[in-house]
Short mmCIF file of C-alpha atoms in Angstrom, two decimals:
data_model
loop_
_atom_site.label_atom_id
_atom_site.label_comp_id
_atom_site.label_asym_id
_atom_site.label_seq_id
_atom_site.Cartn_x
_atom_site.Cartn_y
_atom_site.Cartn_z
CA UNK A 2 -38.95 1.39 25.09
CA UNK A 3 -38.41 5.13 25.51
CA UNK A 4 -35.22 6.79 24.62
CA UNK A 5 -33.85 7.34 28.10
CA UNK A 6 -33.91 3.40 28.23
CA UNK A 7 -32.17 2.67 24.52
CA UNK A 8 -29.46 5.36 25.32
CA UNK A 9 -28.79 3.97 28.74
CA UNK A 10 -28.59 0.32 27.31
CA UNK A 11 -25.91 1.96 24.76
CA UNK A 12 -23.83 3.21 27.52
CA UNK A 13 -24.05 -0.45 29.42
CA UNK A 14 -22.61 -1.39 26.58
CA UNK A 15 -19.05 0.21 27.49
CA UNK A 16 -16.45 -2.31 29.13
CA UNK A 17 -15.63 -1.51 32.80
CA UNK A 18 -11.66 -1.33 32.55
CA UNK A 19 -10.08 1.11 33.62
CA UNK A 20 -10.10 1.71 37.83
CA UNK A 21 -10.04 5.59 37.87
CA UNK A 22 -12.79 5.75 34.97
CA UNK A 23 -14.63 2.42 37.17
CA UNK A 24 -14.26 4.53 40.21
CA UNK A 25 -15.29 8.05 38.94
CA UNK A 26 -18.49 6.29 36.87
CA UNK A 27 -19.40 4.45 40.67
CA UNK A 28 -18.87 7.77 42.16
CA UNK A 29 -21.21 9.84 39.50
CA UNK A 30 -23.67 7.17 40.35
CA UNK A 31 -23.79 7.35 43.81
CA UNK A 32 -23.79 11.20 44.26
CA UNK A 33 -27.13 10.80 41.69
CA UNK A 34 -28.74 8.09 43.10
CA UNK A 35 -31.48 6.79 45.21
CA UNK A 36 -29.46 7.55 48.73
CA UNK A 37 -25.99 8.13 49.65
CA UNK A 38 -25.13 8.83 53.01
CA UNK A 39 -22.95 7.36 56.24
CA UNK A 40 -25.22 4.58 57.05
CA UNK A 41 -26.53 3.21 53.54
CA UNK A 42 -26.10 3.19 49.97
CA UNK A 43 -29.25 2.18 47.81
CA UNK A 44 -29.82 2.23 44.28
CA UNK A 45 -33.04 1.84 42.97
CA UNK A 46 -33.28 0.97 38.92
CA UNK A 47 -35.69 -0.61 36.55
CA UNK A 48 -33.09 -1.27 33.84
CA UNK A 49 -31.65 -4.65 33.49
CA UNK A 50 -28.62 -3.56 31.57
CA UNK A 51 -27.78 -1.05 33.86
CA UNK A 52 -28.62 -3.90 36.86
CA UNK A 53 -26.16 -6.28 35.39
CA UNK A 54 -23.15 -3.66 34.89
CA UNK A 55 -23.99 -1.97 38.88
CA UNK A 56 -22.11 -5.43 40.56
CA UNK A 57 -19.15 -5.57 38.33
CA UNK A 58 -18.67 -1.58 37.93
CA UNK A 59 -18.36 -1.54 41.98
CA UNK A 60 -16.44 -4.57 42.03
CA UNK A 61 -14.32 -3.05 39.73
CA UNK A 62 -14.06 0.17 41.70
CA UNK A 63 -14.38 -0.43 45.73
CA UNK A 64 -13.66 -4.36 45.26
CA UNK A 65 -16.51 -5.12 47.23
CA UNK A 66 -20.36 -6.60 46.76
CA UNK A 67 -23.41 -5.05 47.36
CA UNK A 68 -25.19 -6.58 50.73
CA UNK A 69 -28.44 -7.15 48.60
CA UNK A 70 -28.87 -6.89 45.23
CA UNK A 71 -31.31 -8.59 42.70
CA UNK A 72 -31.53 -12.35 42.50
CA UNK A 73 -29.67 -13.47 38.78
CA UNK A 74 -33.48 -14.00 37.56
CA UNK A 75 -34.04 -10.58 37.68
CA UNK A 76 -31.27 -9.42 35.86
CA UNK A 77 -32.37 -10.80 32.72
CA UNK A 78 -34.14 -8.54 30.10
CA UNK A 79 -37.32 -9.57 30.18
CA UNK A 80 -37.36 -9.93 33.88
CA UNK A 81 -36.45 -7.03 34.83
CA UNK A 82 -37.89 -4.85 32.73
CA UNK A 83 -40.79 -2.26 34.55
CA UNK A 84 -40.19 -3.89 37.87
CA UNK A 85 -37.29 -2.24 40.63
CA UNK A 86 -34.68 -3.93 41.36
CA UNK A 87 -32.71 -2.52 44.75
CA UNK A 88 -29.12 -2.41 45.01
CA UNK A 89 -27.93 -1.87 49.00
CA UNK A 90 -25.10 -1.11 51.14
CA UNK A 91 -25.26 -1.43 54.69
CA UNK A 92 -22.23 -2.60 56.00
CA UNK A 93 -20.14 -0.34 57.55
CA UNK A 94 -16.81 -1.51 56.88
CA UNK A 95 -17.61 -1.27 53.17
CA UNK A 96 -19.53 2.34 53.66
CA UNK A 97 -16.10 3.42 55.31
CA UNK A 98 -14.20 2.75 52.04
CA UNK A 99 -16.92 3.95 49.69
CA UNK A 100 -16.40 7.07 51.33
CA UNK A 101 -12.94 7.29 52.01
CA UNK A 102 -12.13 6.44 48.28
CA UNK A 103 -14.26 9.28 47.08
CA UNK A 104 -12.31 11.49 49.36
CA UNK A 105 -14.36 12.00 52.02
CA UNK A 106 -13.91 11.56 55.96
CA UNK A 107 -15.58 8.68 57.71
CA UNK A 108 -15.69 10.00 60.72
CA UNK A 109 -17.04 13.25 59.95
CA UNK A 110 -20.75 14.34 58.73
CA UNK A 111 -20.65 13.22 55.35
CA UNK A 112 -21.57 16.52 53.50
CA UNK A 113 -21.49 15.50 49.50
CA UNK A 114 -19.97 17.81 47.17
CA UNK A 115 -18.10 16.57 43.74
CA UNK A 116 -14.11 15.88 44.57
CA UNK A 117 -12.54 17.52 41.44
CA UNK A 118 -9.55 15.42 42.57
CA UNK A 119 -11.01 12.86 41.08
CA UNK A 120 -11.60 13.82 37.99
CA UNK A 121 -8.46 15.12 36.61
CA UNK A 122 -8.35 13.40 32.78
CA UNK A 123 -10.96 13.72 30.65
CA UNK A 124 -11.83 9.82 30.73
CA UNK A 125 -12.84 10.06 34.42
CA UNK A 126 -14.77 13.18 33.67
CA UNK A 127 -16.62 11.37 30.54
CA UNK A 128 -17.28 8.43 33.18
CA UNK A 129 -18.46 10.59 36.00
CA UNK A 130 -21.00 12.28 33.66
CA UNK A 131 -22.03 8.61 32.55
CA UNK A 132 -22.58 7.51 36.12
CA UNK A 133 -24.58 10.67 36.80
CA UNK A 134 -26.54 10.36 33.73
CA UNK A 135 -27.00 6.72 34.26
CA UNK A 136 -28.40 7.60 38.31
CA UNK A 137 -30.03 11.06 37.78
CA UNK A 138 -30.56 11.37 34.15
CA UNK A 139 -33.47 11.08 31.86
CA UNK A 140 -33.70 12.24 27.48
CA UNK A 141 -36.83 13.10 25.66
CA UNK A 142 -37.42 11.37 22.17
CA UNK A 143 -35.96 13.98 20.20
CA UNK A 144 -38.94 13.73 18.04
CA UNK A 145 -41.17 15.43 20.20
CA UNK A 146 -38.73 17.94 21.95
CA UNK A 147 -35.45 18.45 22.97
CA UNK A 148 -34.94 18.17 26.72
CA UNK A 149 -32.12 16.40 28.80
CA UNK A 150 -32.19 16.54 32.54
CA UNK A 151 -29.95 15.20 35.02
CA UNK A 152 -31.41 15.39 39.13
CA UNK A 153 -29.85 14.98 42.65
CA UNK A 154 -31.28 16.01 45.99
CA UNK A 155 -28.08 17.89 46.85
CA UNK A 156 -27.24 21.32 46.09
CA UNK A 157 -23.73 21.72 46.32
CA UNK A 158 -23.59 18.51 43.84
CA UNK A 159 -25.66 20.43 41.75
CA UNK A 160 -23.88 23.96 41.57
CA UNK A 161 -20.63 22.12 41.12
CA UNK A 162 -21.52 19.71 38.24
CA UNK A 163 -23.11 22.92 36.73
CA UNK A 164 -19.51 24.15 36.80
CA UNK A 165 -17.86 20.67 35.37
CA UNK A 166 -19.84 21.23 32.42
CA UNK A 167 -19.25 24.83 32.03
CA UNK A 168 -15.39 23.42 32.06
CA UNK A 169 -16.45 20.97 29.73
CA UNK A 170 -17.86 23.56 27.26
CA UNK A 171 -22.00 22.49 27.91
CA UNK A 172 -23.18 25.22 29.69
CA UNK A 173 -26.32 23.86 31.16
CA UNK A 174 -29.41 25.85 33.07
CA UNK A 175 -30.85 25.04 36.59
CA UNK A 176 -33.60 24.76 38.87
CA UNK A 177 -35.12 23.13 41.51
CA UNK A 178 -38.55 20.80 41.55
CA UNK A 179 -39.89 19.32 44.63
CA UNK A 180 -36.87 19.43 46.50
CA UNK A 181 -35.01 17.96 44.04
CA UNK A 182 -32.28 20.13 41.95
CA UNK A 183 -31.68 19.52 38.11
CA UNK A 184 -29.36 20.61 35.82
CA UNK A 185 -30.76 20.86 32.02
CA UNK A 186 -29.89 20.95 28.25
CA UNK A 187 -32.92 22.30 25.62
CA UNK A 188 -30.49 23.05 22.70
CA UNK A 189 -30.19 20.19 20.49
CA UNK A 190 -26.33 20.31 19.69
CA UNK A 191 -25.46 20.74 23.06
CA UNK A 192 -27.52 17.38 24.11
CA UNK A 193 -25.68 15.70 20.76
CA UNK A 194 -22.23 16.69 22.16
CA UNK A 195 -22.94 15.59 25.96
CA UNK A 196 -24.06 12.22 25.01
CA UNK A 197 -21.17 11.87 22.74
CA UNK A 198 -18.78 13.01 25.36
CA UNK A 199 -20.65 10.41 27.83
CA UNK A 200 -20.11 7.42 25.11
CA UNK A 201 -23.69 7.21 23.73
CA UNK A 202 -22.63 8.08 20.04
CA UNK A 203 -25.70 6.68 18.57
CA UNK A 204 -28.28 8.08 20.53
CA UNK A 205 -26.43 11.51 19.79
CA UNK A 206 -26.54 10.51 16.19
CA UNK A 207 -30.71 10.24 16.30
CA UNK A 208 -30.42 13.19 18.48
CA UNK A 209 -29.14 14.85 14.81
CA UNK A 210 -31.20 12.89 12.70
CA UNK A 211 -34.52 14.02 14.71
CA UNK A 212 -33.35 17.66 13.72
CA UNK A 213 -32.61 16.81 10.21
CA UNK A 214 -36.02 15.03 9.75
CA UNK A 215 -38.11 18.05 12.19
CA UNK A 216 -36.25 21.00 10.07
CA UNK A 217 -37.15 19.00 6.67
CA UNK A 218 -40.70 18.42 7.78
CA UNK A 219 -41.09 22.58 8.54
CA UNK A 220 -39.39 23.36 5.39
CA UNK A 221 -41.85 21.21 3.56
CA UNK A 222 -44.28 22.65 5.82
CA UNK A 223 -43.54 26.11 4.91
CA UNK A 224 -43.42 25.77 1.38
CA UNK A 225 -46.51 24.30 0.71
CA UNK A 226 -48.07 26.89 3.06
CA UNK A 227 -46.33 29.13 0.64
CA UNK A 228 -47.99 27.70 -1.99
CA UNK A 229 -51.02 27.68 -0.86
CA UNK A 230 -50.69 31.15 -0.27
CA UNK A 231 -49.66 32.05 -3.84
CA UNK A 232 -52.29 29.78 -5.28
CA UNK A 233 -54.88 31.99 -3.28
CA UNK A 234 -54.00 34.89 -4.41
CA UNK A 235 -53.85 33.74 -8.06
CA UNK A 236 -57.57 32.85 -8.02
CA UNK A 237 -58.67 35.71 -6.36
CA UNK A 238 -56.61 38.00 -8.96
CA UNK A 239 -58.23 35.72 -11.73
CA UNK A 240 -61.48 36.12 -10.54
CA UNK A 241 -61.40 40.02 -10.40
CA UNK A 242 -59.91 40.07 -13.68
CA UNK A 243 -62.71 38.14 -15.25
CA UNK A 244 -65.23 39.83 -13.37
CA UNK A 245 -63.93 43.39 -15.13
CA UNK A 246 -63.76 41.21 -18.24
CA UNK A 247 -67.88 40.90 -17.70
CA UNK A 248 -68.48 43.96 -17.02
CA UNK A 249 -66.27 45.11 -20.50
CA UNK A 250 -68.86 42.45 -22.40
CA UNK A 251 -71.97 43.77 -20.72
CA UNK A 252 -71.31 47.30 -21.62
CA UNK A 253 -70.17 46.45 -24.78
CA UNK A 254 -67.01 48.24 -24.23
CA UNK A 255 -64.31 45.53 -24.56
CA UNK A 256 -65.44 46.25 -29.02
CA UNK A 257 -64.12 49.63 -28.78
CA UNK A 258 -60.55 48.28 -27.25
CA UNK A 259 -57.35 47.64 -28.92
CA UNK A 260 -56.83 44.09 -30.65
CA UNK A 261 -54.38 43.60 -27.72
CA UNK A 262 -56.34 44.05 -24.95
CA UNK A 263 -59.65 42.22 -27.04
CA UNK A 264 -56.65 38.87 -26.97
CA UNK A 265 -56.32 39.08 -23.55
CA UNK A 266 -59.58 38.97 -22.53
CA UNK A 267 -60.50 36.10 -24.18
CA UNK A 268 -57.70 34.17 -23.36
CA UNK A 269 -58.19 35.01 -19.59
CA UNK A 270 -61.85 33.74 -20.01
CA UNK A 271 -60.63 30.91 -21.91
CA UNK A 272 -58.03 30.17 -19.22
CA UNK A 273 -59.02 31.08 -16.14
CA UNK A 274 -57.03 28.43 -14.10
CA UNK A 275 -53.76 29.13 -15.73
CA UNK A 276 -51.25 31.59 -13.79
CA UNK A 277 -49.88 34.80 -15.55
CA UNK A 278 -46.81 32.63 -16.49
CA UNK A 279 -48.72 29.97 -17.81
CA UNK A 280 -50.95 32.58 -19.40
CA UNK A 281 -48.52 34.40 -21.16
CA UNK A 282 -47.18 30.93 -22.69
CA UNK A 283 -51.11 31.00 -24.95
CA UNK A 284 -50.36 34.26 -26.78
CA UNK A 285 -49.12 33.75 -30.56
CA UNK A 286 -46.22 34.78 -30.46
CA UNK A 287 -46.14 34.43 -26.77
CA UNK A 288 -45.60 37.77 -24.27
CA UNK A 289 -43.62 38.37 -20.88
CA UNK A 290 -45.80 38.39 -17.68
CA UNK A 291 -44.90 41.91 -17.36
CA UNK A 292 -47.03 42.63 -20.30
CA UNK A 293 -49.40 40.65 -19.55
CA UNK A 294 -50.06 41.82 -16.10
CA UNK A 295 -49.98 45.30 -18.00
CA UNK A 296 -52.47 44.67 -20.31
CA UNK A 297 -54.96 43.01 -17.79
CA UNK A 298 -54.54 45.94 -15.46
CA UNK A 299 -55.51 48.65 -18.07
CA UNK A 300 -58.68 46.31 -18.60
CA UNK A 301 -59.50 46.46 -14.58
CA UNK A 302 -58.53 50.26 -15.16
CA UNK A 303 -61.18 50.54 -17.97
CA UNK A 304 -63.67 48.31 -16.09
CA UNK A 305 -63.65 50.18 -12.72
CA UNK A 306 -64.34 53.57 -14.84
CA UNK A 307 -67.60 52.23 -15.79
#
């Protein structure tokens, strides 16, 4: 299952109680979903969880049932999973309420925009966002990257929920794809604290632990690049060092140098794996790198005057 689906079944997981917090989730749901409008409501959904909590959540709410809805088969798990399942309102007695509960007029052209009125306490926000995310919204495995979206096909909707969250302390970014207009997190702490706010405290905890594990992994990553790089450049310094070494021999020059500098060649050509530290470490008694990476110098020195 992806993550969109095990966040959403953590959030189904909530107990409808509360009738402003039943009414404000209903009412993030419907400005999100499939179609909302004078004439019909339909929600489309491939989630069972979320397709056994839509008929008690708008029980709960308008006190009414949906004029067609899933048969009790389909709500199941297994059933239900990767096949729609339609939730519809047609009647227009129960349209009428819908609408007039969310603050809107009947009789007018139902133009949606969020009723703030609505959403005075911070529960009913929390639900709201829950019944948009639940309608509109989609996650990325944190894994790969960090993306959360949430989509309606109305632009007031849009502009104003960009403005609940600013309220809310998320500010989120915005644009619009294929008609559609979609308000967006990409910074992993602000994704952890919207899905906390929402009630999905465990998907905002892998949210953190996909950071933890992705930062550890490119610390790793960069230290053994590091490495790598140092170990490079040890061999190649090693290499030159023995090559001047060669030359010394060949000439027959490294007889006419100091004691000192006779030691260190031969322990370099004796050790030519071993770092400057670990070189140093061979000398009886042993010396500090510094001295050592003196004395092999003045060999290159006396090598490249050849």
């Amino acid at each position: 299952m992806s993550f969109s689906f095990d966040t959403k079944n953590e959030l189904c997981r909530l107990p409808v109680q509360k009738l402003c917090c039943a009414r404000a989730e209903a009412y993030g749901i419907l400005l999100y979903c499939n179609t909302f409008n004078a004439s019909e409501v339909r929600i489309i959904t491939e989630n069972p969880f979320f397709a056994a909590r839509l008929p008690r959540l708008f029980k709960r709410a308008f006190n009414l049932h949906f004029d067609r809805q899933p048969e009790e088969s389909e709500l199941t798990t297994e059933g239900g999973t990767g096949s729609k399942m339609i939730f519809q309102i047609t009647d227009q007695k129960k349209l009428d309420r819908i609408i007039n509960l969310m603050g809107y007029e009947p009789q007018q052209n139902l133009v949606l925009h969020i009723n703030f009125g609505l959403l005075e306490d911070s529960c009913c926000r929390s639900a709201f966002l829950r019944g948009v995310f639940f309608a509109g919204g989609s996650i990325t495995d944190p894994l790969k990257r960090y993306h959360l979206e949430l989509t309606t096909s109305h632009l007031q909707v849009s502009r104003e929920l960009d403005s609940l969250l600013q309220e809310c302390g998320y500010p989120p970014k915005s644009l619009s794809r294929n008609g559609s207009f979609i308000t967006y997190f990409k910074q992993s702490d602000q994704i952890e604290d919207f899905l906390t706010l929402i009630g999905a405290p465990v998907a905002a905890m892998n949210v953190m632990s996909a950071k933890l594990e992705k930062d550890l992994r490119n610390s790793v990553n960069r230290r053994l690049n590091c490495d790598s790089a140092n170990l490079d450049k040890a061999v190649l310094a090693s290499q030159e060092q023995m090559e001047a070494i060669r030359k010394l021999q060949e000439t027959e020059m490294l007889e006419t140098l100091p004691d000192k500098l006779q030691e260190t060649a031969m322990l370099r050509m004796k050790y030519p794996e071993l770092t400057l530290s670990e070189l140093a470490e061979t000398f009886a008694p042993p010396i500090t790198k510094s001295c050592l990476n003196h004395r092999l110098r003045k060999l290159m020195e006396v090598a490249k005057g050849i």
